[in-house]
Amino acid sequence: MMRLIRSIGLLGLLFAATCPAQQPAPGQPARPGTSNAAAGVPAAQPFPALTAEQQNRLDQLLKAWESSSNSTKRLSASFKRWQFRPLQAPKEIHASWARGEVKYQAPAQGMYRVEEMLFFTGFDDQKAPIYKKQANQPGDWWVCTGKELLEFDRANKKCEILELPPEMQGTQIVSSPLPFVFNLNAQEMKDRYWLQELPPKDQGEYWLEAWPKHQKDRAEFLKVMIIIDAKQFLPKALVLFPPNFDQRNNPERDVYEFTDVQRNGNLFSKAMEGIFGQNFIDVTPPSDWKIIRNKFNPGPPPKMAQEQGNMQPGQAPQSR
């Protein structure tokens, strides 16, 4: 269950960044984190106060990002993930690598699927890290329909279908107790997070860093860094830092890079869907799988990921 929650959190961080902000319908509760009374006293700002010029530039960036996302109906991307775990691999050697695919379709459908996972197993004679697959470790695969979460267990050929409570259904899935940073409009983002723009390492990119102000979010992560394309405001990379992150003593983090990012698809993919009757997000388990139905119960706020990671041969991008 915790792996499922963390994966949902990643999808929200990625795709809500490109999707229009959703306002609560009349009678619906406001998003968590937007009320100081409900969330407690905000944390102190973790970096020096922005100058008037820096704040003005940040405001313009957030508004431009919000404006560019209004046309998003669906989004898809391939990803690579490097997980750094000091208890599983030496410092600055990623413990695991994965590749996979994520999809979003308005208003509340999403998919996260790992296609391949490799794990650190030691060093070869030239002291290069070795990565191998592990039996029964196919990686996470889940789908959200807006009303249900489907967790696909490929190792055991079963699918657990979790019915969401009303307060988490629809667009509320991206505001329930998961670490969503970029599902808010510009003002909500500033209400919920300490935000600053970082100097980009490559031209044509914006780098943003978000530190949660309220305890509910601080229990999930210390900070998040997201890198977006400066022209289309599409995600390029994401770095998640757990609450106990320390550069020297606990440099644990998850690093994602996204490629082949497509907003609203293309004519070829849409034609194939029409010809073959394919769904953009498939929610049908294989016919020979066992199906289990349960109520969704996230339990207490989850700690940051301690799961085994995935890794690709070679070095992870240290600039991220």
mmCIF file of C-alpha atoms in Angstrom:
data_model
loop_
_atom_site.group_PDB
_atom_site.id
_atom_site.type_symbol
_atom_site.label_atom_id
_atom_site.label_comp_id
_atom_site.label_asym_id
_atom_site.label_seq_id
_atom_site.Cartn_x
_atom_site.Cartn_y
_atom_site.Cartn_z
ATOM 1 C CA MET A 1 0.000 0.000 0.000
ATOM 2 C CA MET A 2 2.798 2.434 0.860
ATOM 3 C CA ARG A 3 4.443 1.857 -2.536
ATOM 4 C CA LEU A 4 1.112 2.633 -4.173
ATOM 5 C CA ILE A 5 0.723 5.872 -2.211
ATOM 6 C CA ARG A 6 4.232 7.008 -3.081
ATOM 7 C CA SER A 7 3.674 6.283 -6.772
ATOM 8 C CA ILE A 8 0.428 8.257 -6.739
ATOM 9 C CA GLY A 9 2.317 11.094 -5.142
ATOM 10 C CA LEU A 10 4.838 11.093 -7.956
ATOM 11 C CA LEU A 11 2.130 11.187 -10.627
ATOM 12 C CA GLY A 12 0.502 14.135 -8.924
ATOM 13 C CA LEU A 13 3.802 15.977 -8.684
ATOM 14 C CA LEU A 14 4.461 15.414 -12.358
ATOM 15 C CA PHE A 15 1.146 15.860 -14.103
ATOM 16 C CA ALA A 16 -0.670 18.309 -11.915
ATOM 17 C CA ALA A 17 2.167 20.627 -12.808
ATOM 18 C CA THR A 18 0.808 20.711 -16.332
ATOM 19 C CA CYS A 19 -2.914 20.598 -15.610
ATOM 20 C CA PRO A 20 -5.294 23.447 -14.900
ATOM 21 C CA ALA A 21 -6.007 24.196 -11.282
ATOM 22 C CA GLN A 22 -9.299 22.749 -10.061
ATOM 23 C CA GLN A 23 -11.442 24.821 -7.732
ATOM 24 C CA PRO A 24 -13.569 23.040 -5.118
ATOM 25 C CA ALA A 25 -17.206 22.717 -6.064
ATOM 26 C CA PRO A 26 -19.765 24.361 -3.786
ATOM 27 C CA GLY A 27 -20.030 22.355 -0.598
ATOM 28 C CA GLN A 28 -16.755 20.511 -1.123
ATOM 29 C CA PRO A 29 -13.931 20.909 1.418
ATOM 30 C CA ALA A 30 -11.001 23.083 0.453
ATOM 31 C CA ARG A 31 -7.742 21.438 -0.459
ATOM 32 C CA PRO A 32 -5.630 20.440 2.523
ATOM 33 C CA GLY A 33 -2.774 22.766 3.262
ATOM 34 C CA THR A 34 -4.560 25.931 2.156
ATOM 35 C CA SER A 35 -5.867 26.722 5.632
ATOM 36 C CA ASN A 36 -3.357 27.825 8.235
ATOM 37 C CA ALA A 37 -5.778 26.990 11.009
ATOM 38 C CA ALA A 38 -6.142 23.417 9.805
ATOM 39 C CA ALA A 39 -2.483 22.889 8.957
ATOM 40 C CA GLY A 40 -0.862 24.583 11.950
ATOM 41 C CA VAL A 41 1.682 27.333 12.121
ATOM 42 C CA PRO A 42 3.764 27.571 8.923
ATOM 43 C CA ALA A 43 7.412 26.634 9.117
ATOM 44 C CA ALA A 44 10.022 29.351 8.928
ATOM 45 C CA GLN A 45 11.247 30.182 5.447
ATOM 46 C CA PRO A 46 14.246 27.867 4.818
ATOM 47 C CA PHE A 47 16.128 30.286 2.564
ATOM 48 C CA PRO A 48 16.762 34.052 2.581
ATOM 49 C CA ALA A 49 13.836 36.305 1.703
ATOM 50 C CA LEU A 50 13.465 36.936 -2.015
ATOM 51 C CA THR A 51 14.199 40.383 -3.310
ATOM 52 C CA ALA A 52 11.370 42.335 -4.909
ATOM 53 C CA GLU A 53 12.853 41.534 -8.319
ATOM 54 C CA GLN A 54 13.123 37.797 -7.555
ATOM 55 C CA GLN A 55 9.565 37.654 -6.203
ATOM 56 C CA ASN A 56 8.198 39.460 -9.250
ATOM 57 C CA ARG A 57 9.996 37.038 -11.589
ATOM 58 C CA LEU A 58 8.703 34.040 -9.607
ATOM 59 C CA ASP A 59 5.133 35.382 -9.743
ATOM 60 C CA GLN A 60 5.367 35.844 -13.505
ATOM 61 C CA LEU A 61 6.743 32.329 -13.917
ATOM 62 C CA LEU A 62 3.944 30.749 -11.883
ATOM 63 C CA LYS A 63 1.258 32.654 -13.756
ATOM 64 C CA ALA A 64 2.729 31.744 -17.139
ATOM 65 C CA TRP A 65 2.917 28.103 -16.083
ATOM 66 C CA GLU A 66 -0.692 28.149 -14.887
ATOM 67 C CA SER A 67 -1.851 29.792 -18.117
ATOM 68 C CA SER A 68 -0.016 27.343 -20.384
ATOM 69 C CA SER A 69 -1.548 24.335 -18.642
ATOM 70 C CA ASN A 70 -5.192 25.232 -19.258
ATOM 71 C CA SER A 71 -5.382 23.265 -22.511
ATOM 72 C CA THR A 72 -4.146 19.960 -21.072
ATOM 73 C CA LYS A 73 -6.585 17.094 -21.556
ATOM 74 C CA ARG A 74 -4.087 14.245 -21.500
ATOM 75 C CA LEU A 75 -0.389 13.874 -20.908
ATOM 76 C CA SER A 76 2.071 11.006 -21.237
ATOM 77 C CA ALA A 77 5.786 10.541 -20.665
ATOM 78 C CA SER A 78 8.487 7.931 -20.357
ATOM 79 C CA PHE A 79 10.601 8.120 -17.230
ATOM 80 C CA LYS A 80 13.836 6.875 -15.724
ATOM 81 C CA ARG A 81 14.197 6.765 -11.966
ATOM 82 C CA TRP A 82 17.339 6.627 -9.869
ATOM 83 C CA GLN A 83 16.915 5.912 -6.168
ATOM 84 C CA PHE A 84 19.728 6.780 -3.784
ATOM 85 C CA ARG A 85 19.602 4.721 -0.573
ATOM 86 C CA PRO A 86 22.698 4.954 1.681
ATOM 87 C CA LEU A 87 21.809 1.681 3.430
ATOM 88 C CA GLN A 88 21.692 -0.187 0.115
ATOM 89 C CA ALA A 89 24.545 1.343 -1.862
ATOM 90 C CA PRO A 90 27.568 3.607 -1.220
ATOM 91 C CA LYS A 91 27.074 7.348 -1.212
ATOM 92 C CA GLU A 92 26.440 8.797 -4.691
ATOM 93 C CA ILE A 93 25.913 5.299 -6.112
ATOM 94 C CA HIS A 94 22.247 4.830 -6.869
ATOM 95 C CA ALA A 95 20.812 1.722 -5.249
ATOM 96 C CA SER A 96 18.402 1.035 -8.068
ATOM 97 C CA TRP A 97 17.249 2.154 -11.475
ATOM 98 C CA ALA A 98 13.926 1.869 -13.276
ATOM 99 C CA ARG A 99 12.309 2.871 -16.520
ATOM 100 C CA GLY A 100 8.605 3.160 -17.116
ATOM 101 C CA GLU A 101 5.664 5.228 -18.293
ATOM 102 C CA VAL A 102 3.210 7.639 -16.717
ATOM 103 C CA LYS A 103 -0.081 8.925 -18.140
ATOM 104 C CA TYR A 104 -2.728 11.447 -17.130
ATOM 105 C CA GLN A 105 -6.167 12.080 -18.581
ATOM 106 C CA ALA A 106 -8.487 14.822 -17.351
ATOM 107 C CA PRO A 107 -10.170 15.101 -15.022
ATOM 108 C CA ALA A 108 -8.813 12.387 -12.693
ATOM 109 C CA GLN A 109 -7.369 9.364 -14.506
ATOM 110 C CA GLY A 110 -3.744 8.369 -14.158
ATOM 111 C CA MET A 111 -1.349 5.504 -14.736
ATOM 112 C CA TYR A 112 2.120 4.734 -13.351
ATOM 113 C CA ARG A 113 3.947 1.661 -14.637
ATOM 114 C CA VAL A 114 7.519 0.484 -14.160
ATOM 115 C CA GLU A 115 8.662 -1.571 -17.127
ATOM 116 C CA GLU A 116 12.122 -2.600 -15.930
ATOM 117 C CA MET A 117 14.035 -2.534 -12.624
ATOM 118 C CA LEU A 118 17.708 -3.163 -11.858
ATOM 119 C CA PHE A 119 19.356 -3.271 -8.433
ATOM 120 C CA PHE A 120 22.856 -2.566 -7.181
ATOM 121 C CA THR A 121 24.652 -5.816 -6.309
ATOM 122 C CA GLY A 122 28.255 -4.707 -5.822
ATOM 123 C CA PHE A 123 31.291 -3.772 -7.916
ATOM 124 C CA ASP A 124 33.183 -5.542 -10.678
ATOM 125 C CA ASP A 125 36.969 -5.935 -10.946
ATOM 126 C CA GLN A 126 37.262 -2.399 -12.344
ATOM 127 C CA LYS A 127 35.231 -1.072 -9.387
ATOM 128 C CA ALA A 128 32.273 -0.225 -11.640
ATOM 129 C CA PRO A 129 28.830 -0.740 -10.040
ATOM 130 C CA ILE A 130 26.924 -3.844 -11.067
ATOM 131 C CA TYR A 131 23.149 -3.837 -11.511
ATOM 132 C CA LYS A 132 20.918 -6.855 -11.968
ATOM 133 C CA LYS A 133 17.256 -7.780 -11.983
ATOM 134 C CA GLN A 134 15.750 -9.479 -8.957
ATOM 135 C CA ALA A 135 13.199 -12.260 -9.038
ATOM 136 C CA ASN A 136 9.616 -11.196 -8.284
ATOM 137 C CA GLN A 137 10.521 -7.491 -8.417
ATOM 138 C CA PRO A 138 8.720 -6.314 -11.581
ATOM 139 C CA GLY A 139 8.044 -2.811 -10.248
ATOM 140 C CA ASP A 140 4.941 -0.790 -9.436
ATOM 141 C CA TRP A 141 1.962 -0.616 -11.774
ATOM 142 C CA TRP A 142 -1.246 1.138 -10.849
ATOM 143 C CA VAL A 143 -4.143 2.972 -12.451
ATOM 144 C CA CYS A 144 -6.517 5.577 -11.023
ATOM 145 C CA THR A 145 -9.970 5.910 -12.622
ATOM 146 C CA GLY A 146 -11.116 8.806 -10.429
ATOM 147 C CA LYS A 147 -13.300 6.513 -8.317
ATOM 148 C CA GLU A 148 -11.021 3.499 -7.889
ATOM 149 C CA LEU A 149 -7.349 2.654 -7.636
ATOM 150 C CA LEU A 150 -6.181 -0.502 -9.369
ATOM 151 C CA GLU A 151 -2.896 -1.977 -8.142
ATOM 152 C CA PHE A 152 -1.478 -4.579 -10.534
ATOM 153 C CA ASP A 153 0.718 -7.233 -8.903
ATOM 154 C CA ARG A 154 2.562 -8.870 -11.781
ATOM 155 C CA ALA A 155 4.625 -11.147 -9.529
ATOM 156 C CA ASN A 156 1.465 -12.850 -8.207
ATOM 157 C CA LYS A 157 -0.866 -12.172 -11.169
ATOM 158 C CA LYS A 158 -3.503 -10.374 -9.140
ATOM 159 C CA CYS A 159 -5.192 -6.964 -9.244
ATOM 160 C CA GLU A 160 -6.411 -5.221 -6.114
ATOM 161 C CA ILE A 161 -9.192 -2.708 -6.823
ATOM 162 C CA LEU A 162 -9.480 -0.095 -4.091
ATOM 163 C CA GLU A 163 -12.696 1.930 -3.866
ATOM 164 C CA LEU A 164 -11.960 5.552 -3.025
ATOM 165 C CA PRO A 165 -13.998 7.355 -0.369
ATOM 166 C CA PRO A 166 -16.098 10.261 -1.688
ATOM 167 C CA GLU A 167 -13.677 12.887 -0.380
ATOM 168 C CA MET A 168 -10.892 11.427 -2.542
ATOM 169 C CA GLN A 169 -12.856 10.817 -5.733
ATOM 170 C CA GLY A 170 -12.530 12.835 -8.901
ATOM 171 C CA THR A 171 -10.040 15.671 -8.872
ATOM 172 C CA GLN A 172 -9.762 15.368 -5.084
ATOM 173 C CA ILE A 173 -7.316 12.482 -5.588
ATOM 174 C CA VAL A 174 -4.607 15.065 -6.260
ATOM 175 C CA SER A 175 -5.290 16.864 -2.985
ATOM 176 C CA SER A 176 -5.742 13.945 -0.596
ATOM 177 C CA PRO A 177 -3.030 13.195 1.932
ATOM 178 C CA LEU A 178 -0.273 12.785 -0.643
ATOM 179 C CA PRO A 179 2.657 15.112 -1.309
ATOM 180 C CA PHE A 180 1.294 16.986 -4.291
ATOM 181 C CA VAL A 181 3.245 20.127 -4.863
ATOM 182 C CA PHE A 182 2.159 21.394 -8.239
ATOM 183 C CA ASN A 183 -1.559 20.672 -8.380
ATOM 184 C CA LEU A 184 -2.332 24.134 -7.017
ATOM 185 C CA ASN A 185 -2.899 27.412 -8.761
ATOM 186 C CA ALA A 186 -0.250 30.106 -8.409
ATOM 187 C CA GLN A 187 -1.686 31.638 -5.245
ATOM 188 C CA GLU A 188 -2.331 28.279 -3.593
ATOM 189 C CA MET A 189 1.237 27.239 -4.323
ATOM 190 C CA LYS A 190 2.531 30.306 -2.530
ATOM 191 C CA ASP A 191 0.142 29.707 0.375
ATOM 192 C CA ARG A 192 1.293 26.116 0.822
ATOM 193 C CA TYR A 193 4.998 26.205 -0.059
ATOM 194 C CA TRP A 194 8.098 28.330 0.242
ATOM 195 C CA LEU A 195 9.083 28.674 -3.418
ATOM 196 C CA GLN A 196 12.227 29.895 -5.064
ATOM 197 C CA GLU A 197 13.667 29.776 -8.556
ATOM 198 C CA LEU A 198 17.110 28.200 -8.850
ATOM 199 C CA PRO A 199 19.747 28.991 -11.484
ATOM 200 C CA PRO A 200 19.237 26.480 -14.326
ATOM 201 C CA LYS A 201 22.178 24.350 -15.401
ATOM 202 C CA ASP A 202 20.963 24.239 -19.004
ATOM 203 C CA GLN A 203 19.436 26.918 -21.193
ATOM 204 C CA GLY A 204 15.742 26.597 -21.948
ATOM 205 C CA GLU A 205 14.842 25.302 -18.486
ATOM 206 C CA TYR A 206 13.249 26.624 -15.318
ATOM 207 C CA TRP A 207 14.339 25.138 -11.998
ATOM 208 C CA LEU A 208 12.015 25.517 -9.020
ATOM 209 C CA GLU A 209 12.393 24.403 -5.418
ATOM 210 C CA ALA A 210 9.415 23.966 -3.079
ATOM 211 C CA TRP A 211 9.611 23.576 0.704
ATOM 212 C CA PRO A 212 6.352 22.723 2.512
ATOM 213 C CA LYS A 213 5.124 25.286 5.022
ATOM 214 C CA HIS A 214 2.777 23.027 6.972
ATOM 215 C CA GLN A 215 3.406 19.942 9.062
ATOM 216 C CA LYS A 216 1.084 17.727 7.025
ATOM 217 C CA ASP A 217 3.314 18.157 3.992
ATOM 218 C CA ARG A 218 6.582 18.283 5.949
ATOM 219 C CA ALA A 219 5.820 14.754 7.168
ATOM 220 C CA GLU A 220 5.991 13.611 3.538
ATOM 221 C CA PHE A 221 9.094 15.353 2.215
ATOM 222 C CA LEU A 222 11.705 17.950 3.033
ATOM 223 C CA LYS A 223 11.586 19.605 -0.368
ATOM 224 C CA VAL A 224 10.941 18.938 -4.043
ATOM 225 C CA MET A 225 12.853 20.243 -7.024
ATOM 226 C CA ILE A 226 11.227 20.245 -10.441
ATOM 227 C CA ILE A 227 12.774 21.147 -13.789
ATOM 228 C CA ILE A 228 10.476 22.230 -16.612
ATOM 229 C CA ASP A 229 10.892 23.183 -20.238
ATOM 230 C CA ALA A 230 10.894 26.965 -20.552
ATOM 231 C CA LYS A 231 8.831 27.034 -23.767
ATOM 232 C CA GLN A 232 6.076 24.496 -23.205
ATOM 233 C CA PHE A 233 6.171 24.225 -19.391
ATOM 234 C CA LEU A 234 6.413 20.432 -19.609
ATOM 235 C CA PRO A 235 8.305 18.424 -16.965
ATOM 236 C CA LYS A 236 11.900 17.362 -17.620
ATOM 237 C CA ALA A 237 13.070 16.165 -14.202
ATOM 238 C CA LEU A 238 11.942 15.833 -10.613
ATOM 239 C CA VAL A 239 13.913 15.262 -7.398
ATOM 240 C CA LEU A 240 12.186 14.185 -4.169
ATOM 241 C CA PHE A 241 13.987 14.639 -0.851
ATOM 242 C CA PRO A 242 12.636 12.747 2.208
ATOM 243 C CA PRO A 243 12.022 14.495 5.542
ATOM 244 C CA ASN A 244 15.259 13.111 7.020
ATOM 245 C CA PHE A 245 17.439 14.067 4.055
ATOM 246 C CA ASP A 246 20.913 15.286 4.960
ATOM 247 C CA GLN A 247 23.558 15.928 2.324
ATOM 248 C CA ARG A 248 26.321 14.420 4.452
ATOM 249 C CA ASN A 249 24.657 11.853 6.703
ATOM 250 C CA ASN A 250 21.598 10.724 4.725
ATOM 251 C CA PRO A 251 21.693 11.725 1.043
ATOM 252 C CA GLU A 252 18.587 9.666 0.237
ATOM 253 C CA ARG A 253 16.549 10.944 -2.709
ATOM 254 C CA ASP A 254 14.595 9.887 -5.785
ATOM 255 C CA VAL A 255 15.607 11.347 -9.148
ATOM 256 C CA TYR A 256 13.260 11.203 -12.143
ATOM 257 C CA GLU A 257 13.952 12.216 -15.726
ATOM 258 C CA PHE A 258 11.151 12.431 -18.294
ATOM 259 C CA THR A 259 11.368 12.000 -22.049
ATOM 260 C CA ASP A 260 8.912 11.800 -24.939
ATOM 261 C CA VAL A 261 6.527 14.050 -23.028
ATOM 262 C CA GLN A 262 3.353 14.560 -25.056
ATOM 263 C CA ARG A 263 0.489 16.880 -24.220
ATOM 264 C CA ASN A 264 -2.891 15.942 -25.737
ATOM 265 C CA GLY A 265 -1.319 13.181 -27.867
ATOM 266 C CA ASN A 266 -0.735 13.245 -31.610
ATOM 267 C CA LEU A 267 -2.816 12.351 -34.661
ATOM 268 C CA PHE A 268 -1.155 8.949 -35.096
ATOM 269 C CA SER A 269 -1.774 7.796 -31.530
ATOM 270 C CA LYS A 270 -5.359 8.997 -31.634
ATOM 271 C CA ALA A 271 -5.920 7.218 -34.965
ATOM 272 C CA MET A 272 -4.560 3.942 -33.533
ATOM 273 C CA GLU A 273 -6.860 4.242 -30.558
ATOM 274 C CA GLY A 274 -9.825 4.731 -32.883
ATOM 275 C CA ILE A 275 -8.905 1.911 -35.264
ATOM 276 C CA PHE A 276 -8.119 -0.707 -32.649
ATOM 277 C CA GLY A 277 -10.506 0.453 -29.962
ATOM 278 C CA GLN A 278 -7.652 1.069 -27.548
ATOM 279 C CA ASN A 279 -8.033 3.179 -24.447
ATOM 280 C CA PHE A 280 -5.454 5.829 -23.635
ATOM 281 C CA ILE A 281 -5.304 4.323 -20.127
ATOM 282 C CA ASP A 282 -6.160 0.618 -19.963
ATOM 283 C CA VAL A 283 -7.956 -0.384 -16.755
ATOM 284 C CA THR A 284 -8.621 -4.039 -17.612
ATOM 285 C CA PRO A 285 -6.572 -6.677 -15.734
ATOM 286 C CA PRO A 286 -5.394 -9.718 -17.744
ATOM 287 C CA SER A 287 -8.130 -12.354 -17.957
ATOM 288 C CA ASP A 288 -6.210 -14.969 -15.949
ATOM 289 C CA TRP A 289 -5.482 -12.681 -12.982
ATOM 290 C CA LYS A 290 -7.163 -12.826 -9.586
ATOM 291 C CA ILE A 291 -9.192 -9.705 -8.750
ATOM 292 C CA ILE A 292 -9.551 -8.486 -5.161
ATOM 293 C CA ARG A 293 -11.848 -5.623 -4.133
ATOM 294 C CA ASN A 294 -11.268 -3.545 -1.003
ATOM 295 C CA LYS A 295 -11.905 -0.121 0.466
ATOM 296 C CA PHE A 296 -9.010 2.316 0.178
ATOM 297 C CA ASN A 297 -7.470 3.028 3.579
ATOM 298 C CA PRO A 298 -4.229 5.026 3.368
ATOM 299 C CA GLY A 299 -3.657 4.784 7.119
ATOM 300 C CA PRO A 300 -1.339 7.230 8.887
ATOM 301 C CA PRO A 301 0.661 9.718 6.811
ATOM 302 C CA PRO A 302 3.342 7.674 5.044
ATOM 303 C CA LYS A 303 7.042 8.282 5.557
ATOM 304 C CA MET A 304 9.195 9.039 2.549
ATOM 305 C CA ALA A 305 10.047 6.066 0.356
ATOM 306 C CA GLN A 306 12.326 3.417 1.846
ATOM 307 C CA GLU A 307 11.490 0.978 -0.902
ATOM 308 C CA GLN A 308 14.103 -0.826 -2.856
ATOM 309 C CA GLY A 309 15.111 1.215 -5.818
ATOM 310 C CA ASN A 310 15.657 0.669 -9.436
ATOM 311 C CA MET A 311 18.683 1.446 -11.375
ATOM 312 C CA GLN A 312 20.195 1.689 -14.763
ATOM 313 C CA PRO A 313 23.719 0.740 -15.724
ATOM 314 C CA GLY A 314 26.033 3.704 -15.573
ATOM 315 C CA GLN A 315 25.897 6.826 -13.500
ATOM 316 C CA ALA A 316 22.749 8.691 -12.611
ATOM 317 C CA PRO A 317 22.737 12.359 -13.615
ATOM 318 C CA GLN A 318 24.512 14.006 -10.687
ATOM 319 C CA SER A 319 23.419 17.471 -11.835
ATOM 320 C CA ARG A 320 19.884 16.614 -10.747
#
